[in-house]
Amino acid sequence: MKPPAHRNTSHKLNFLLSSVKGGRRLQDEDIRFLLGLEDRKLIGRVFEAARGLRREHFGDSIFLYGFVYFSTFCSNDCTFCQYRKSNIALPRFRKSPGEILAAAVRLAEEGVHLIDLTMGEDIQLYKPESEETGFLVEITRAVKAATGLPLMISPGVVSAELLSQLGHAGADWYACYQETHTPSLFARLRPGQSFKERWQVKLSAREQGLLIEEGILSGAGENLEDVITSLAMMRVLEPDQLRVMTFVPQKGTPMASVPAPDTLRELLIIAVLRLVFPDRLIPASLDVEGLAGLQSRIDAGANVITSLIVPGSGLTGVANLSRDIENSLRMPASVKSMLTRCGLKPGDLQTYLHWVRDHRQVKACRVGS
Ligand code: SF4
């Protein structure tokens, strides 16, 4: 008599998870199997394995990233994003240097490990023709001087020269999300943008010794094979941080009526990312479901909390403009209590600084060799 199918699935999962623990590299067919799991108990075992690998590489430390989205102007028209240029109903802002510095310093005082200086593709803030450096470079330099923290910049597709200036001004990280690595889906999500250029700029940033964050969207029209393709492309890029975020339908966009996807898919991808890239940073974003959705992402194996935002600053999120901001739930003090309940704690700043330094040194050696 043949054993029931669920028992075979369970045995296969046990074998796969223990072989990953033993250092085996997951193949595409393994990833297909893991991402295809539907039974909540079996998915729970994947989360448990992901937490085990996180513990092995990072102990009980979770890193905290402050988010300063200082310009919501954008020259692109991504179909999933409320900041697309065609969304004329959306109020926009460009924060002044004083406002940006105040938010960054407050986040540093509250104990974040990194400041994420992000923006739409607001070309007015790049290097103007007539000046030595532009707003973006100057604000990067100023925030570095004021906080002394590692900085992540997310200016979109920019020139290699501007990346170099940003690196010299104090940027440590360059985040630029492909969102999908399937060119036909990319064309639907990011119309008018070049898949190749967006990929190439990350290679260019890596060559300049910057740490890279790559990201994908979950529930924005991709199928299982598209996710497998993304993981394969991420293996080629070797990002230092890998994020997945569930698509949130936005008013004023062509995807406004797409049903909100099940966030369980995001959680499973977080766990699989941890199995494939056990020693990398993997975010749990507060931007999708606010504080209420944080623990599930941490339980799935994430080890960075992103999108911490200062209340009263007029700053917003990306997928959720205001969720949990003004009630201070997106500040370090609030997430710390959640971490304590899970037997975790915010990482030591020195540990994070060493992680950044070591990974940048590895990159510099690769470039030099
Ligand atoms: S995802 Fe980024 S590039 Fe695209 S419209 Fe939104 S802010 Fe602009």
mmCIF file of C-alpha atoms and ligand atoms in Angstrom:
data_model
loop_
_atom_site.group_PDB
_atom_site.id
_atom_site.type_symbol
_atom_site.label_atom_id
_atom_site.label_comp_id
_atom_site.label_asym_id
_atom_site.label_seq_id
_atom_site.Cartn_x
_atom_site.Cartn_y
_atom_site.Cartn_z
ATOM 1 C CA MET A 1 0.000 0.000 0.000
ATOM 2 C CA LYS A 2 1.303 3.480 -0.888
ATOM 3 C CA PRO A 3 1.673 6.005 1.991
ATOM 4 C CA PRO A 4 -0.733 8.985 1.778
ATOM 5 C CA ALA A 5 0.573 11.909 -0.289
ATOM 6 C CA HIS A 6 0.765 14.283 2.714
ATOM 7 C CA ARG A 7 3.093 11.809 4.479
ATOM 8 C CA ASN A 8 5.396 11.786 1.454
ATOM 9 C CA THR A 9 5.341 15.576 1.422
ATOM 10 C CA SER A 10 6.157 15.661 5.109
ATOM 11 C CA HIS A 11 9.075 13.224 4.692
ATOM 12 C CA LYS A 12 10.402 15.155 1.734
ATOM 13 C CA LEU A 13 10.206 18.386 3.714
ATOM 14 C CA ASN A 14 12.043 16.857 6.674
ATOM 15 C CA PHE A 15 14.782 15.602 4.387
ATOM 16 C CA LEU A 16 15.089 18.953 2.624
ATOM 17 C CA LEU A 17 15.185 21.037 5.813
ATOM 18 C CA SER A 18 17.745 18.850 7.503
ATOM 19 C CA SER A 19 19.926 18.824 4.387
ATOM 20 C CA VAL A 20 19.796 22.653 4.228
ATOM 21 C CA LYS A 21 20.824 22.735 7.874
ATOM 22 C CA GLY A 22 23.754 20.538 6.888
ATOM 23 C CA GLY A 23 24.808 23.120 4.290
ATOM 24 C CA ARG A 24 23.179 21.747 1.138
ATOM 25 C CA ARG A 25 22.448 24.312 -1.595
ATOM 26 C CA LEU A 26 18.776 24.336 -2.543
ATOM 27 C CA GLN A 27 18.055 23.589 -6.194
ATOM 28 C CA ASP A 28 15.214 25.154 -8.216
ATOM 29 C CA GLU A 29 13.091 22.018 -7.772
ATOM 30 C CA ASP A 30 13.548 22.232 -3.975
ATOM 31 C CA ILE A 31 12.502 25.892 -3.997
ATOM 32 C CA ARG A 32 9.493 24.994 -6.174
ATOM 33 C CA PHE A 33 8.498 22.348 -3.618
ATOM 34 C CA LEU A 34 8.894 24.717 -0.653
ATOM 35 C CA LEU A 35 7.042 27.616 -2.261
ATOM 36 C CA GLY A 36 4.278 25.247 -3.331
ATOM 37 C CA LEU A 37 3.485 24.118 0.234
ATOM 38 C CA GLU A 38 -0.067 24.856 1.335
ATOM 39 C CA ASP A 39 -0.443 22.962 4.601
ATOM 40 C CA ARG A 40 -0.033 25.486 7.458
ATOM 41 C CA LYS A 41 1.694 22.927 9.699
ATOM 42 C CA LEU A 42 4.290 22.143 7.045
ATOM 43 C CA ILE A 43 4.795 25.842 6.319
ATOM 44 C CA GLY A 44 5.321 26.297 10.069
ATOM 45 C CA ARG A 45 8.211 23.820 9.866
ATOM 46 C CA VAL A 46 9.816 25.922 7.108
ATOM 47 C CA PHE A 47 9.520 29.003 9.357
ATOM 48 C CA GLU A 48 11.089 27.072 12.224
ATOM 49 C CA ALA A 49 14.035 26.028 10.041
ATOM 50 C CA ALA A 50 14.436 29.641 8.862
ATOM 51 C CA ARG A 51 14.513 30.884 12.480
ATOM 52 C CA GLY A 52 17.124 28.229 13.272
ATOM 53 C CA LEU A 53 19.391 29.466 10.483
ATOM 54 C CA ARG A 54 18.877 33.075 11.558
ATOM 55 C CA ARG A 55 19.879 32.135 15.108
ATOM 56 C CA GLU A 56 22.970 30.342 13.831
ATOM 57 C CA HIS A 57 24.160 33.426 11.918
ATOM 58 C CA PHE A 58 22.779 36.327 13.967
ATOM 59 C CA GLY A 59 21.942 34.952 17.424
ATOM 60 C CA ASP A 60 18.971 36.764 18.981
ATOM 61 C CA SER A 61 19.785 40.116 17.324
ATOM 62 C CA ILE A 62 17.416 41.995 15.066
ATOM 63 C CA PHE A 63 18.526 45.210 13.337
ATOM 64 C CA LEU A 64 16.391 48.353 13.079
ATOM 65 C CA TYR A 65 16.267 50.670 10.065
ATOM 66 C CA GLY A 66 14.911 54.222 10.181
ATOM 67 C CA PHE A 67 13.113 55.408 7.070
ATOM 68 C CA VAL A 68 13.203 58.961 5.737
ATOM 69 C CA TYR A 69 11.252 59.188 2.489
ATOM 70 C CA PHE A 70 12.183 62.764 1.786
ATOM 71 C CA SER A 71 10.758 63.308 -1.716
ATOM 72 C CA THR A 72 7.572 61.750 -3.034
ATOM 73 C CA PHE A 73 8.006 63.265 -6.517
ATOM 74 C CA CYS A 74 8.778 60.693 -9.183
ATOM 75 C CA SER A 75 9.346 60.730 -12.929
ATOM 76 C CA ASN A 76 8.241 57.091 -13.326
ATOM 77 C CA ASP A 77 4.827 55.569 -13.760
ATOM 78 C CA CYS A 78 4.968 52.188 -12.024
ATOM 79 C CA THR A 79 1.511 50.629 -12.175
ATOM 80 C CA PHE A 80 1.638 49.356 -8.561
ATOM 81 C CA CYS A 81 2.784 52.561 -6.854
ATOM 82 C CA GLN A 82 0.762 55.517 -5.611
ATOM 83 C CA TYR A 83 3.722 57.846 -6.157
ATOM 84 C CA ARG A 84 3.616 57.265 -9.944
ATOM 85 C CA LYS A 85 3.753 60.574 -11.807
ATOM 86 C CA SER A 86 0.269 60.130 -13.315
ATOM 87 C CA ASN A 87 -1.354 60.054 -9.869
ATOM 88 C CA ILE A 88 -2.059 63.773 -9.842
ATOM 89 C CA ALA A 89 -4.545 63.506 -6.952
ATOM 90 C CA LEU A 90 -1.784 62.570 -4.497
ATOM 91 C CA PRO A 91 -0.320 65.437 -2.416
ATOM 92 C CA ARG A 92 3.503 65.421 -2.731
ATOM 93 C CA PHE A 93 6.333 66.771 -0.630
ATOM 94 C CA ARG A 94 10.044 67.462 -0.778
ATOM 95 C CA LYS A 95 11.492 67.794 2.722
ATOM 96 C CA SER A 96 14.034 70.499 3.507
ATOM 97 C CA PRO A 97 17.552 69.630 4.735
ATOM 98 C CA GLY A 98 16.533 70.745 8.246
ATOM 99 C CA GLU A 99 13.492 68.455 8.272
ATOM 100 C CA ILE A 100 15.487 65.508 6.950
ATOM 101 C CA LEU A 101 18.262 65.989 9.489
ATOM 102 C CA ALA A 102 15.809 66.346 12.365
ATOM 103 C CA ALA A 103 14.097 63.054 11.459
ATOM 104 C CA ALA A 104 17.398 61.225 10.949
ATOM 105 C CA VAL A 105 18.880 62.458 14.247
ATOM 106 C CA ARG A 106 15.710 61.510 16.152
ATOM 107 C CA LEU A 107 15.831 57.993 14.664
ATOM 108 C CA ALA A 108 19.519 57.704 15.589
ATOM 109 C CA GLU A 109 18.778 58.806 19.163
ATOM 110 C CA GLU A 110 16.027 56.184 19.376
ATOM 111 C CA GLY A 111 18.520 53.452 18.529
ATOM 112 C CA VAL A 112 18.203 52.569 14.841
ATOM 113 C CA HIS A 113 21.207 50.910 13.184
ATOM 114 C CA LEU A 114 20.818 52.537 9.774
ATOM 115 C CA ILE A 115 19.120 55.498 8.123
ATOM 116 C CA ASP A 116 17.388 54.716 4.839
ATOM 117 C CA LEU A 117 17.346 57.925 2.790
ATOM 118 C CA THR A 118 14.807 57.202 0.139
ATOM 119 C CA MET A 119 12.886 59.069 -2.537
ATOM 120 C CA GLY A 120 10.951 58.714 -5.774
ATOM 121 C CA GLU A 121 13.027 59.176 -8.916
ATOM 122 C CA ASP A 122 13.039 62.926 -8.336
ATOM 123 C CA ILE A 123 15.582 64.027 -10.883
ATOM 124 C CA GLN A 124 15.561 67.599 -9.588
ATOM 125 C CA LEU A 125 17.509 66.339 -6.578
ATOM 126 C CA TYR A 126 20.311 64.731 -8.622
ATOM 127 C CA LYS A 127 23.387 66.656 -9.649
ATOM 128 C CA PRO A 128 22.308 69.822 -11.475
ATOM 129 C CA GLU A 129 24.310 70.683 -14.607
ATOM 130 C CA SER A 130 25.709 73.911 -13.227
ATOM 131 C CA GLU A 131 26.773 72.809 -9.763
ATOM 132 C CA GLU A 132 29.537 70.663 -8.347
ATOM 133 C CA THR A 133 27.169 68.329 -6.457
ATOM 134 C CA GLY A 134 23.413 68.172 -6.060
ATOM 135 C CA PHE A 135 20.985 68.065 -3.155
ATOM 136 C CA LEU A 136 21.140 64.295 -2.836
ATOM 137 C CA VAL A 137 24.894 64.174 -2.362
ATOM 138 C CA GLU A 138 24.857 67.066 0.086
ATOM 139 C CA ILE A 139 22.061 65.638 2.205
ATOM 140 C CA THR A 140 23.799 62.255 2.282
ATOM 141 C CA ARG A 141 26.968 63.947 3.556
ATOM 142 C CA ALA A 142 25.014 65.964 6.139
ATOM 143 C CA VAL A 143 23.050 62.970 7.507
ATOM 144 C CA LYS A 144 26.255 60.934 7.766
ATOM 145 C CA ALA A 145 27.956 63.740 9.686
ATOM 146 C CA ALA A 146 24.960 64.235 12.002
ATOM 147 C CA THR A 147 24.287 60.569 12.835
ATOM 148 C CA GLY A 148 27.503 58.632 12.099
ATOM 149 C CA LEU A 149 25.283 55.702 11.114
ATOM 150 C CA PRO A 150 25.417 53.519 8.010
ATOM 151 C CA LEU A 151 23.248 55.017 5.271
ATOM 152 C CA MET A 152 21.136 53.397 2.614
ATOM 153 C CA ILE A 153 20.152 55.398 -0.451
ATOM 154 C CA SER A 154 17.332 54.536 -2.835
ATOM 155 C CA PRO A 155 17.374 57.181 -5.583
ATOM 156 C CA GLY A 156 16.334 54.847 -8.429
ATOM 157 C CA VAL A 157 18.398 54.385 -11.576
ATOM 158 C CA VAL A 158 21.254 56.898 -11.466
ATOM 159 C CA SER A 159 24.604 57.299 -13.192
ATOM 160 C CA ALA A 160 27.771 55.533 -12.048
ATOM 161 C CA GLU A 161 29.259 58.974 -11.389
ATOM 162 C CA LEU A 162 26.448 59.934 -9.011
ATOM 163 C CA LEU A 163 26.747 56.586 -7.238
ATOM 164 C CA SER A 164 30.413 57.242 -6.743
ATOM 165 C CA GLN A 165 29.706 60.711 -5.312
ATOM 166 C CA LEU A 166 27.090 59.236 -2.989
ATOM 167 C CA GLY A 167 29.544 56.576 -1.824
ATOM 168 C CA HIS A 168 32.144 59.239 -1.058
ATOM 169 C CA ALA A 169 29.501 61.315 0.758
ATOM 170 C CA GLY A 170 28.818 58.442 3.159
ATOM 171 C CA ALA A 171 26.327 56.048 1.559
ATOM 172 C CA ASP A 172 27.023 52.419 2.442
ATOM 173 C CA TRP A 173 24.023 50.769 0.798
ATOM 174 C CA TYR A 174 22.281 51.113 -2.546
ATOM 175 C CA ALA A 175 18.722 49.766 -2.698
ATOM 176 C CA CYS A 176 17.082 49.354 -6.080
ATOM 177 C CA TYR A 177 14.277 46.828 -6.366
ATOM 178 C CA GLN A 178 13.686 45.015 -9.611
ATOM 179 C CA GLU A 179 10.362 43.795 -8.076
ATOM 180 C CA THR A 180 10.320 40.938 -10.609
ATOM 181 C CA HIS A 181 13.039 39.304 -12.688
ATOM 182 C CA THR A 182 10.676 38.261 -15.454
ATOM 183 C CA PRO A 183 11.073 40.929 -18.169
ATOM 184 C CA SER A 184 7.454 40.686 -19.443
ATOM 185 C CA LEU A 185 6.038 41.238 -15.920
ATOM 186 C CA PHE A 186 8.611 43.991 -15.282
ATOM 187 C CA ALA A 187 7.293 45.774 -18.391
ATOM 188 C CA ARG A 188 3.772 45.655 -16.927
ATOM 189 C CA LEU A 189 4.845 46.826 -13.470
ATOM 190 C CA ARG A 190 7.422 49.394 -14.550
ATOM 191 C CA PRO A 191 6.251 50.641 -17.984
ATOM 192 C CA GLY A 192 8.760 52.741 -19.882
ATOM 193 C CA GLN A 193 11.693 51.589 -17.728
ATOM 194 C CA SER A 194 14.565 49.422 -18.848
ATOM 195 C CA PHE A 195 14.875 46.053 -17.130
ATOM 196 C CA LYS A 196 18.522 45.899 -18.176
ATOM 197 C CA GLU A 197 19.441 49.378 -16.925
ATOM 198 C CA ARG A 198 17.825 48.736 -13.542
ATOM 199 C CA TRP A 199 19.808 45.517 -13.222
ATOM 200 C CA GLN A 200 23.027 47.065 -14.507
ATOM 201 C CA VAL A 201 23.008 49.939 -12.018
ATOM 202 C CA LYS A 202 23.112 47.413 -9.163
ATOM 203 C CA LEU A 203 26.147 45.737 -10.711
ATOM 204 C CA SER A 204 27.736 49.154 -11.047
ATOM 205 C CA ALA A 205 27.021 49.983 -7.376
ATOM 206 C CA ARG A 206 28.459 46.631 -6.341
ATOM 207 C CA GLU A 207 31.619 47.315 -8.348
ATOM 208 C CA GLN A 208 31.959 50.577 -6.444
ATOM 209 C CA GLY A 209 31.943 48.655 -3.178
ATOM 210 C CA LEU A 210 28.434 49.616 -2.061
ATOM 211 C CA LEU A 211 26.279 47.031 -0.321
ATOM 212 C CA ILE A 212 23.225 46.082 -2.348
ATOM 213 C CA GLU A 213 19.612 45.520 -1.441
ATOM 214 C CA GLU A 214 17.446 43.748 -4.007
ATOM 215 C CA GLY A 215 13.695 43.259 -3.674
ATOM 216 C CA ILE A 216 10.650 41.583 -5.117
ATOM 217 C CA LEU A 217 6.917 42.198 -4.860
ATOM 218 C CA SER A 218 4.607 39.364 -3.906
ATOM 219 C CA GLY A 219 1.091 39.159 -5.327
ATOM 220 C CA ALA A 220 1.616 41.629 -8.171
ATOM 221 C CA GLY A 221 0.904 39.194 -11.003
ATOM 222 C CA GLU A 222 3.823 36.793 -10.638
ATOM 223 C CA ASN A 223 3.527 33.012 -10.647
ATOM 224 C CA LEU A 224 5.625 30.414 -8.871
ATOM 225 C CA GLU A 225 8.118 30.176 -11.724
ATOM 226 C CA ASP A 226 8.624 33.961 -11.653
ATOM 227 C CA VAL A 227 9.585 33.764 -7.961
ATOM 228 C CA ILE A 228 12.005 30.910 -8.702
ATOM 229 C CA THR A 229 13.526 33.049 -11.479
ATOM 230 C CA SER A 230 13.910 35.934 -9.021
ATOM 231 C CA LEU A 231 15.726 33.759 -6.507
ATOM 232 C CA ALA A 232 18.042 32.478 -9.249
ATOM 233 C CA MET A 233 18.795 36.058 -10.366
ATOM 234 C CA MET A 234 19.393 37.066 -6.756
ATOM 235 C CA ARG A 235 21.978 34.297 -6.524
ATOM 236 C CA VAL A 236 23.753 35.906 -9.476
ATOM 237 C CA LEU A 237 23.607 39.409 -7.966
ATOM 238 C CA GLU A 238 24.525 38.240 -4.450
ATOM 239 C CA PRO A 239 22.743 41.077 -2.633
ATOM 240 C CA ASP A 240 23.658 41.776 0.963
ATOM 241 C CA GLN A 241 20.023 42.339 1.845
ATOM 242 C CA LEU A 242 16.979 40.760 0.209
ATOM 243 C CA ARG A 243 13.429 41.978 0.704
ATOM 244 C CA VAL A 244 10.039 40.716 -0.322
ATOM 245 C CA MET A 245 6.926 42.802 0.230
ATOM 246 C CA THR A 246 3.297 42.017 -0.432
ATOM 247 C CA PHE A 247 1.714 44.243 -3.056
ATOM 248 C CA VAL A 248 -0.829 46.644 -1.515
ATOM 249 C CA PRO A 249 -3.450 47.888 -4.031
ATOM 250 C CA GLN A 250 -3.260 51.692 -4.278
ATOM 251 C CA LYS A 251 -5.950 54.230 -5.169
ATOM 252 C CA GLY A 252 -5.195 56.250 -8.288
ATOM 253 C CA THR A 253 -3.181 53.480 -9.956
ATOM 254 C CA PRO A 254 -3.980 51.012 -12.754
ATOM 255 C CA MET A 255 -3.723 48.168 -10.192
ATOM 256 C CA ALA A 256 -6.188 49.729 -7.714
ATOM 257 C CA SER A 257 -8.773 46.983 -8.222
ATOM 258 C CA VAL A 258 -6.370 44.019 -8.004
ATOM 259 C CA PRO A 259 -7.501 41.997 -4.948
ATOM 260 C CA ALA A 260 -5.188 42.326 -1.938
ATOM 261 C CA PRO A 261 -2.963 39.224 -1.957
ATOM 262 C CA ASP A 262 -2.594 36.799 0.954
ATOM 263 C CA THR A 263 0.469 37.837 2.951
ATOM 264 C CA LEU A 264 1.245 34.181 3.737
ATOM 265 C CA ARG A 265 2.991 34.030 0.344
ATOM 266 C CA GLU A 266 5.352 36.841 1.468
ATOM 267 C CA LEU A 267 6.072 35.004 4.717
ATOM 268 C CA LEU A 268 6.918 31.792 2.893
ATOM 269 C CA ILE A 269 9.221 33.686 0.528
ATOM 270 C CA ILE A 270 10.951 35.329 3.534
ATOM 271 C CA ALA A 271 11.577 31.864 4.984
ATOM 272 C CA VAL A 272 12.844 30.453 1.675
ATOM 273 C CA LEU A 273 15.125 33.482 1.250
ATOM 274 C CA ARG A 274 16.558 32.664 4.682
ATOM 275 C CA LEU A 275 17.155 29.035 3.608
ATOM 276 C CA VAL A 276 18.839 30.128 0.376
ATOM 277 C CA PHE A 277 20.775 33.094 1.846
ATOM 278 C CA PRO A 278 21.205 32.138 5.520
ATOM 279 C CA ASP A 279 23.816 34.792 6.372
ATOM 280 C CA ARG A 280 22.164 37.805 4.693
ATOM 281 C CA LEU A 281 19.932 40.535 5.996
ATOM 282 C CA ILE A 282 16.229 39.978 5.313
ATOM 283 C CA PRO A 283 13.732 42.705 6.239
ATOM 284 C CA ALA A 284 10.368 42.565 7.921
ATOM 285 C CA SER A 285 8.712 45.745 6.665
ATOM 286 C CA LEU A 286 6.305 47.712 8.821
ATOM 287 C CA ASP A 287 4.989 49.282 5.644
ATOM 288 C CA VAL A 288 2.621 46.459 4.651
ATOM 289 C CA GLU A 289 0.600 45.652 7.778
ATOM 290 C CA GLY A 290 2.094 47.955 10.396
ATOM 291 C CA LEU A 291 3.095 46.705 13.837
ATOM 292 C CA ALA A 292 0.373 44.018 13.771
ATOM 293 C CA GLY A 293 2.128 42.262 10.890
ATOM 294 C CA LEU A 294 5.624 42.425 12.318
ATOM 295 C CA GLN A 295 5.838 39.301 14.437
ATOM 296 C CA SER A 296 4.732 36.984 11.627
ATOM 297 C CA ARG A 297 7.559 38.304 9.437
ATOM 298 C CA ILE A 298 10.114 37.916 12.233
ATOM 299 C CA ASP A 299 8.768 34.400 12.899
ATOM 300 C CA ALA A 300 9.344 33.602 9.220
ATOM 301 C CA GLY A 301 13.070 34.318 9.569
ATOM 302 C CA ALA A 302 13.503 38.051 8.909
ATOM 303 C CA ASN A 303 16.245 39.796 10.886
ATOM 304 C CA VAL A 304 15.830 43.489 10.060
ATOM 305 C CA ILE A 305 12.851 45.722 10.882
ATOM 306 C CA THR A 306 12.420 48.387 8.229
ATOM 307 C CA SER A 307 10.279 51.463 7.727
ATOM 308 C CA LEU A 308 10.554 52.936 11.218
ATOM 309 C CA ILE A 309 9.202 56.473 10.813
ATOM 310 C CA VAL A 310 9.275 59.504 13.118
ATOM 311 C CA PRO A 311 5.763 60.739 14.053
ATOM 312 C CA GLY A 312 4.938 64.414 13.662
ATOM 313 C CA SER A 313 7.463 64.799 10.848
ATOM 314 C CA GLY A 314 5.012 64.709 7.932
ATOM 315 C CA LEU A 315 6.946 61.721 6.555
ATOM 316 C CA THR A 316 5.077 58.817 5.000
ATOM 317 C CA GLY A 317 5.522 55.184 4.069
ATOM 318 C CA VAL A 318 5.436 53.790 0.549
ATOM 319 C CA ALA A 319 2.753 51.089 0.501
ATOM 320 C CA ASN A 320 0.920 52.636 3.445
ATOM 321 C CA LEU A 321 1.084 56.415 3.673
ATOM 322 C CA SER A 322 0.218 56.785 7.332
ATOM 323 C CA ARG A 323 -0.396 53.421 9.015
ATOM 324 C CA ASP A 324 0.911 53.348 12.615
ATOM 325 C CA ILE A 325 3.032 56.474 12.151
ATOM 326 C CA GLU A 326 1.338 59.166 14.230
ATOM 327 C CA ASN A 327 0.614 56.792 17.137
ATOM 328 C CA SER A 328 4.392 56.067 17.309
ATOM 329 C CA LEU A 329 3.935 52.355 16.638
ATOM 330 C CA ARG A 330 6.583 52.600 13.926
ATOM 331 C CA MET A 331 9.256 53.729 16.382
ATOM 332 C CA PRO A 332 11.976 51.562 17.989
ATOM 333 C CA ALA A 333 10.347 51.552 21.452
ATOM 334 C CA SER A 334 7.222 49.844 20.089
ATOM 335 C CA VAL A 335 9.037 47.149 18.148
ATOM 336 C CA LYS A 336 11.373 46.437 21.080
ATOM 337 C CA SER A 337 8.483 45.144 23.216
ATOM 338 C CA MET A 338 7.470 42.789 20.428
ATOM 339 C CA LEU A 339 11.047 41.510 20.131
ATOM 340 C CA THR A 340 11.251 40.882 23.874
ATOM 341 C CA ARG A 341 8.073 38.797 23.712
ATOM 342 C CA CYS A 342 9.753 36.670 21.009
ATOM 343 C CA GLY A 343 12.974 36.190 22.999
ATOM 344 C CA LEU A 344 14.823 38.527 20.639
ATOM 345 C CA LYS A 345 16.408 41.949 21.050
ATOM 346 C CA PRO A 346 17.683 44.846 18.956
ATOM 347 C CA GLY A 347 21.221 44.075 17.831
ATOM 348 C CA ASP A 348 24.194 45.852 19.264
ATOM 349 C CA LEU A 349 25.215 48.838 17.089
ATOM 350 C CA GLN A 350 28.857 47.686 17.034
ATOM 351 C CA THR A 351 27.772 44.292 15.710
ATOM 352 C CA TYR A 352 25.906 45.969 12.875
ATOM 353 C CA LEU A 353 28.807 48.310 12.103
ATOM 354 C CA HIS A 354 31.163 45.326 11.932
ATOM 355 C CA TRP A 355 28.767 43.459 9.659
ATOM 356 C CA VAL A 356 28.645 46.423 7.263
ATOM 357 C CA ARG A 357 32.417 46.943 7.404
ATOM 358 C CA ASP A 358 33.200 43.258 6.829
ATOM 359 C CA HIS A 359 30.811 42.936 3.907
ATOM 360 C CA ARG A 360 32.108 46.112 2.287
ATOM 361 C CA GLN A 361 35.660 44.815 2.668
ATOM 362 C CA VAL A 362 34.739 41.523 0.999
ATOM 363 C CA LYS A 363 33.252 43.522 -1.892
ATOM 364 C CA ALA A 364 36.350 45.724 -2.178
ATOM 365 C CA CYS A 365 38.567 42.597 -2.288
ATOM 366 C CA ARG A 366 36.411 41.041 -5.036
ATOM 367 C CA VAL A 367 36.585 44.239 -7.089
ATOM 368 C CA GLY A 368 40.344 44.491 -6.567
ATOM 369 C CA SER A 369 41.073 40.842 -7.449
HETATM 370 S S1 SF4 B 1 7.959 52.496 -7.323
HETATM 371 FE FE1 SF4 B 1 9.507 54.088 -7.130
HETATM 372 S S2 SF4 B 1 10.038 54.547 -9.264
HETATM 373 FE FE2 SF4 B 1 8.045 53.527 -9.329
HETATM 374 S S3 SF4 B 1 6.537 55.183 -9.282
HETATM 375 FE FE3 SF4 B 1 6.883 54.497 -7.159
HETATM 376 S S4 SF4 B 1 8.427 55.895 -6.375
HETATM 377 FE FE4 SF4 B 1 8.460 56.028 -8.603
#
